PDB file of C-alpha atoms and ligand atoms in Angstrom:
ATOM      1  CA  MET A   1    -109.758  57.660 -52.766  1.00 70.00           C
ATOM      2  CA  LYS A   2    -108.047  57.355 -56.149  1.00 82.00           C
ATOM      3  CA  CYS A   3    -104.330  57.361 -56.799  1.00 95.00           C
ATOM      4  CA  VAL A   4    -101.901  56.795 -59.662  1.00 95.00           C
ATOM      5  CA  PHE A   5    -102.143  53.017 -59.193  1.00 97.00           C
ATOM      6  CA  CYS A   6    -105.940  53.245 -59.445  1.00 97.00           C
ATOM      7  CA  GLU A   7    -105.444  55.192 -62.684  1.00 97.00           C
ATOM      8  CA  ILE A   8    -103.246  52.361 -63.985  1.00 97.00           C
ATOM      9  CA  VAL A   9    -105.891  49.790 -62.987  1.00 98.00           C
ATOM     10  CA  GLU A  10    -108.530  51.836 -64.812  1.00 97.00           C
ATOM     11  CA  GLY A  11    -106.333  52.184 -67.908  1.00 95.00           C
ATOM     12  CA  ARG A  12    -106.021  55.953 -67.557  1.00 96.00           C
ATOM     13  CA  SER A  13    -102.249  55.892 -66.886  1.00 96.00           C
ATOM     14  CA  PRO A  14     -99.725  53.824 -68.813  1.00 96.00           C
ATOM     15  CA  ALA A  15     -98.046  50.772 -67.337  1.00 98.00           C
ATOM     16  CA  SER A  16     -96.094  47.810 -68.627  1.00 98.00           C
ATOM     17  CA  VAL A  17     -98.349  45.077 -67.330  1.00 98.00           C
ATOM     18  CA  ILE A  18     -96.919  41.654 -66.523  1.00 98.00           C
ATOM     19  CA  PHE A  19    -100.077  39.999 -65.272  1.00 98.00           C
ATOM     20  CA  GLN A  20    -103.582  40.795 -64.198  1.00 97.00           C
ATOM     21  CA  ASP A  21    -106.765  39.059 -63.237  1.00 97.00           C
ATOM     22  CA  GLU A  22    -110.049  40.340 -61.857  1.00 97.00           C
ATOM     23  CA  ALA A  23    -108.547  41.347 -58.515  1.00 97.00           C
ATOM     24  CA  LEU A  24    -104.830  42.103 -58.856  1.00 98.00           C
ATOM     25  CA  MET A  25    -102.263  43.463 -61.254  1.00 98.00           C
ATOM     26  CA  ALA A  26     -98.476  43.285 -61.674  1.00 98.00           C
ATOM     27  CA  PHE A  27     -96.513  45.861 -63.651  1.00 98.00           C
ATOM     28  CA  MET A  28     -92.996  47.182 -64.099  1.00 98.00           C
ATOM     29  CA  ALA A  29     -91.611  49.864 -61.783  1.00 95.00           C
ATOM     30  CA  LEU A  30     -91.295  53.212 -63.533  1.00 93.00           C
ATOM     31  CA  ARG A  31     -87.971  53.934 -61.829  1.00 90.00           C
ATOM     32  CA  PRO A  32     -86.448  50.487 -61.340  1.00 91.00           C
ATOM     33  CA  THR A  33     -83.423  50.227 -59.060  1.00 88.00           C
ATOM     34  CA  ALA A  34     -82.384  47.321 -61.314  1.00 91.00           C
ATOM     35  CA  PRO A  35     -83.820  45.910 -64.544  1.00 94.00           C
ATOM     36  CA  GLY A  36     -86.860  43.790 -63.783  1.00 96.00           C
ATOM     37  CA  GLU A  37     -88.077  45.568 -60.662  1.00 96.00           C
ATOM     38  CA  CYS A  38     -91.854  45.370 -60.561  1.00 97.00           C
ATOM     39  CA  LEU A  39     -94.891  45.607 -58.321  1.00 97.00           C
ATOM     40  CA  VAL A  40     -97.931  43.526 -57.465  1.00 98.00           C
ATOM     41  CA  ILE A  41    -101.012  45.419 -56.303  1.00 98.00           C
ATOM     42  CA  PRO A  42    -104.655  44.747 -55.477  1.00 98.00           C
ATOM     43  CA  LYS A  43    -106.904  46.417 -58.054  1.00 98.00           C
ATOM     44  CA  ARG A  44    -109.106  47.793 -55.307  1.00 97.00           C
ATOM     45  CA  HIS A  45    -107.656  50.839 -53.576  1.00 97.00           C
ATOM     46  CA  VAL A  46    -106.468  49.855 -50.115  1.00 97.00           C
ATOM     47  CA  ASP A  47    -103.984  52.160 -48.450  1.00 96.00           C
ATOM     48  CA  HIS A  48    -102.251  49.883 -45.952  1.00 97.00           C
ATOM     49  CA  PHE A  49    -101.005  46.438 -46.974  1.00 97.00           C
ATOM     50  CA  THR A  50    -101.910  45.287 -43.466  1.00 97.00           C
ATOM     51  CA  ASP A  51    -105.576  46.043 -44.253  1.00 98.00           C
ATOM     52  CA  LEU A  52    -105.746  43.546 -47.134  1.00 98.00           C
ATOM     53  CA  ASP A  53    -107.865  40.504 -46.423  1.00 97.00           C
ATOM     54  CA  ASP A  54    -106.112  37.160 -46.045  1.00 98.00           C
ATOM     55  CA  GLU A  55    -107.063  35.921 -49.497  1.00 98.00           C
ATOM     56  CA  MET A  56    -105.711  38.999 -51.287  1.00 98.00           C
ATOM     57  CA  ALA A  57    -102.498  39.008 -49.260  1.00 97.00           C
ATOM     58  CA  GLN A  58    -101.950  35.351 -50.150  1.00 98.00           C
ATOM     59  CA  ARG A  59    -102.739  35.886 -53.825  1.00 98.00           C
ATOM     60  CA  ILE A  60    -100.333  38.814 -54.049  1.00 98.00           C
ATOM     61  CA  MET A  61     -97.582  36.692 -52.509  1.00 98.00           C
ATOM     62  CA  LEU A  62     -98.265  33.748 -54.831  1.00 98.00           C
ATOM     63  CA  VAL A  63     -98.193  35.944 -57.943  1.00 98.00           C
ATOM     64  CA  ALA A  64     -95.030  37.647 -56.648  1.00 98.00           C
ATOM     65  CA  GLN A  65     -93.377  34.256 -56.194  1.00 98.00           C
ATOM     66  CA  ARG A  66     -94.249  33.215 -59.737  1.00 98.00           C
ATOM     67  CA  ILE A  67     -92.957  36.470 -61.190  1.00 98.00           C
ATOM     68  CA  GLY A  68     -89.903  36.170 -58.934  1.00 98.00           C
ATOM     69  CA  ARG A  69     -89.051  32.851 -60.566  1.00 98.00           C
ATOM     70  CA  ARG A  70     -89.260  34.512 -63.973  1.00 98.00           C
ATOM     71  CA  LEU A  71     -87.061  37.345 -62.671  1.00 98.00           C
ATOM     72  CA  ARG A  72     -84.390  34.880 -61.603  1.00 98.00           C
ATOM     73  CA  ALA A  73     -84.498  33.112 -64.959  1.00 97.00           C
ATOM     74  CA  GLU A  74     -84.509  36.253 -67.117  1.00 97.00           C
ATOM     75  CA  PHE A  75     -82.394  38.788 -65.231  1.00 97.00           C
ATOM     76  CA  LYS A  76     -80.123  36.550 -63.122  1.00 97.00           C
ATOM     77  CA  PRO A  77     -80.027  38.687 -59.959  1.00 96.00           C
ATOM     78  CA  LEU A  78     -78.202  37.325 -56.921  1.00 96.00           C
ATOM     79  CA  ARG A  79     -81.509  37.180 -55.026  1.00 96.00           C
ATOM     80  CA  VAL A  80     -85.075  38.376 -55.468  1.00 96.00           C
ATOM     81  CA  GLY A  81     -86.161  40.609 -52.619  1.00 95.00           C
ATOM     82  CA  MET A  82     -89.746  41.413 -51.707  1.00 95.00           C
ATOM     83  CA  LEU A  83     -90.582  44.668 -50.053  1.00 92.00           C
ATOM     84  CA  VAL A  84     -93.713  46.210 -48.615  1.00 93.00           C
ATOM     85  CA  HIS A  85     -93.512  49.761 -47.395  1.00 84.00           C
ATOM     86  CA  GLY A  86     -96.042  52.475 -46.907  1.00 78.00           C
ATOM     87  CA  PHE A  87     -94.500  55.429 -48.675  1.00 79.00           C
ATOM     88  CA  GLY A  88     -94.473  56.545 -52.273  1.00 82.00           C
ATOM     89  CA  VAL A  89     -97.937  55.627 -53.538  1.00 91.00           C
ATOM     90  CA  ALA A  90    -100.528  55.128 -50.784  1.00 94.00           C
ATOM     91  CA  HIS A  91    -102.028  52.035 -52.449  1.00 97.00           C
ATOM     92  CA  ALA A  92    -100.920  48.696 -51.039  1.00 97.00           C
ATOM     93  CA  HIS A  93     -98.154  47.168 -53.130  1.00 97.00           C
ATOM     94  CA  LEU A  94     -95.475  44.537 -52.950  1.00 97.00           C
ATOM     95  CA  VAL A  95     -92.229  45.407 -54.729  1.00 95.00           C
ATOM     96  CA  LEU A  96     -90.138  42.652 -56.311  1.00 96.00           C
ATOM     97  CA  VAL A  97     -86.498  43.719 -56.313  1.00 93.00           C
ATOM     98  CA  PRO A  98     -83.886  41.919 -58.413  1.00 95.00           C
ATOM     99  CA  GLN A  99     -81.094  42.240 -55.877  1.00 93.00           C
ATOM    100  CA  LEU A 100     -77.639  42.893 -57.249  1.00 89.00           C
ATOM    101  CA  GLY A 101     -75.909  42.849 -53.858  1.00 86.00           C
ATOM    102  CA  PRO A 102     -76.494  42.322 -50.146  1.00 81.00           C
ATOM    103  CA  HIS A 103     -77.504  45.949 -49.536  1.00 76.00           C
ATOM    104  CA  HIS A 104     -79.793  46.235 -52.532  1.00 78.00           C
ATOM    105  CA  LEU A 105     -83.387  46.289 -51.394  1.00 73.00           C
ATOM    106  CA  THR A 106     -85.027  49.083 -53.398  1.00 58.00           C
ATOM    107  CA  SER A 107     -83.187  51.898 -51.727  1.00 59.00           C
ATOM    108  CA  ASP A 108     -79.471  51.629 -52.214  1.00 58.00           C
ATOM    109  CA  ARG A 109     -79.569  53.539 -55.480  1.00 63.00           C
ATOM    110  CA  PHE A 110     -81.614  56.418 -54.172  1.00 68.00           C
ATOM    111  CA  ALA A 111     -80.920  56.470 -50.452  1.00 72.00           C
ATOM    112  CA  SER A 112     -77.689  57.623 -48.936  1.00 72.00           C
ATOM    113  CA  ILE A 113     -76.469  58.573 -45.508  1.00 75.00           C
ATOM    114  CA  ARG A 114     -75.418  62.176 -45.044  1.00 80.00           C
ATOM    115  CA  ASP A 115     -74.420  63.530 -41.672  1.00 88.00           C
ATOM    116  CA  GLY A 116     -75.760  60.392 -40.040  1.00 86.00           C
ATOM    117  CA  ARG A 117     -79.228  60.675 -41.636  1.00 82.00           C
ATOM    118  CA  ILE A 118     -80.785  58.714 -44.461  1.00 74.00           C
ATOM    119  CA  VAL A 119     -81.507  60.980 -47.419  1.00 75.00           C
ATOM    120  CA  PHE A 120     -83.883  59.830 -50.169  1.00 72.00           C
ATOM    121  CA  ASN A 121     -83.676  61.153 -53.687  1.00 72.00           C
ATOM    122  CA  GLU A 122     -86.056  59.269 -55.942  1.00 69.00           C
ATOM    123  CA  GLY A 123     -85.124  61.561 -58.810  1.00 74.00           C
ATOM    124  CA  ALA A 124     -81.663  59.996 -58.827  1.00 76.00           C
ATOM    125  CA  ILE A 125     -83.148  56.958 -60.552  1.00 83.00           C
ATOM    126  CA  PRO A 126     -84.144  57.771 -64.112  1.00 86.00           C
ATOM    127  CA  VAL A 127     -87.567  56.906 -65.502  1.00 92.00           C
ATOM    128  CA  ALA A 128     -87.108  53.865 -67.711  1.00 94.00           C
ATOM    129  CA  GLN A 129     -88.097  53.978 -71.368  1.00 97.00           C
ATOM    130  CA  ARG A 130     -91.557  52.525 -71.987  1.00 97.00           C
ATOM    131  CA  ALA A 131     -90.299  50.217 -74.762  1.00 98.00           C
ATOM    132  CA  VAL A 132     -87.733  48.735 -72.361  1.00 98.00           C
ATOM    133  CA  LEU A 133     -90.353  48.266 -69.639  1.00 98.00           C
ATOM    134  CA  ASP A 134     -92.736  46.656 -72.131  1.00 98.00           C
ATOM    135  CA  ASP A 135     -89.986  44.237 -73.166  1.00 98.00           C
ATOM    136  CA  HIS A 136     -89.230  43.394 -69.536  1.00 98.00           C
ATOM    137  CA  ALA A 137     -92.941  42.851 -68.836  1.00 98.00           C
ATOM    138  CA  ARG A 138     -93.090  40.375 -71.724  1.00 98.00           C
ATOM    139  CA  ARG A 139     -90.031  38.536 -70.360  1.00 98.00           C
ATOM    140  CA  LEU A 140     -91.661  38.253 -66.924  1.00 98.00           C
ATOM    141  CA  ALA A 141     -95.065  37.158 -68.183  1.00 96.00           C
ATOM    142  CA  ILE A 142     -96.668  34.341 -66.232  1.00 94.00           C
ATOM    143  CA  VAL A 143     -99.640  32.310 -67.324  1.00 78.00           C
TER     144      VAL A 143
HETATM  145 ZN1  LIG B 201    -105.265  53.515 -55.491  1.00 76.84          ZN
END
């Protein structure tokens, strides 16, 4: 099964790439909840993060830690959160969130509670300009 992340891996969809090697890739979130939000994915399409093999899960975490250090240095968030969830794109991914407050873990800008229910509105977060994302990717580059 192919998805938008597979298209990014194959170079058929644009992305502001921070890092990649033969097996994984890190790139900027298209709709960041804060400047610097980014993702680390396996290049091979795997739906559930829990289905990744041990080596890939470890490599994703290690790359996320290294990028997280760059995030702290460049964007000065209060904390760097890491989030794995199964919705949005059905291709395993770890989201690095530059947290601007204690309730900021990817959703506080697009989730709200109405009548006692959580309501999601991804469209509330604008798509970032590619030039800005490219600049952020350069600032987060790891070697
Ligand atoms: Zn995919």
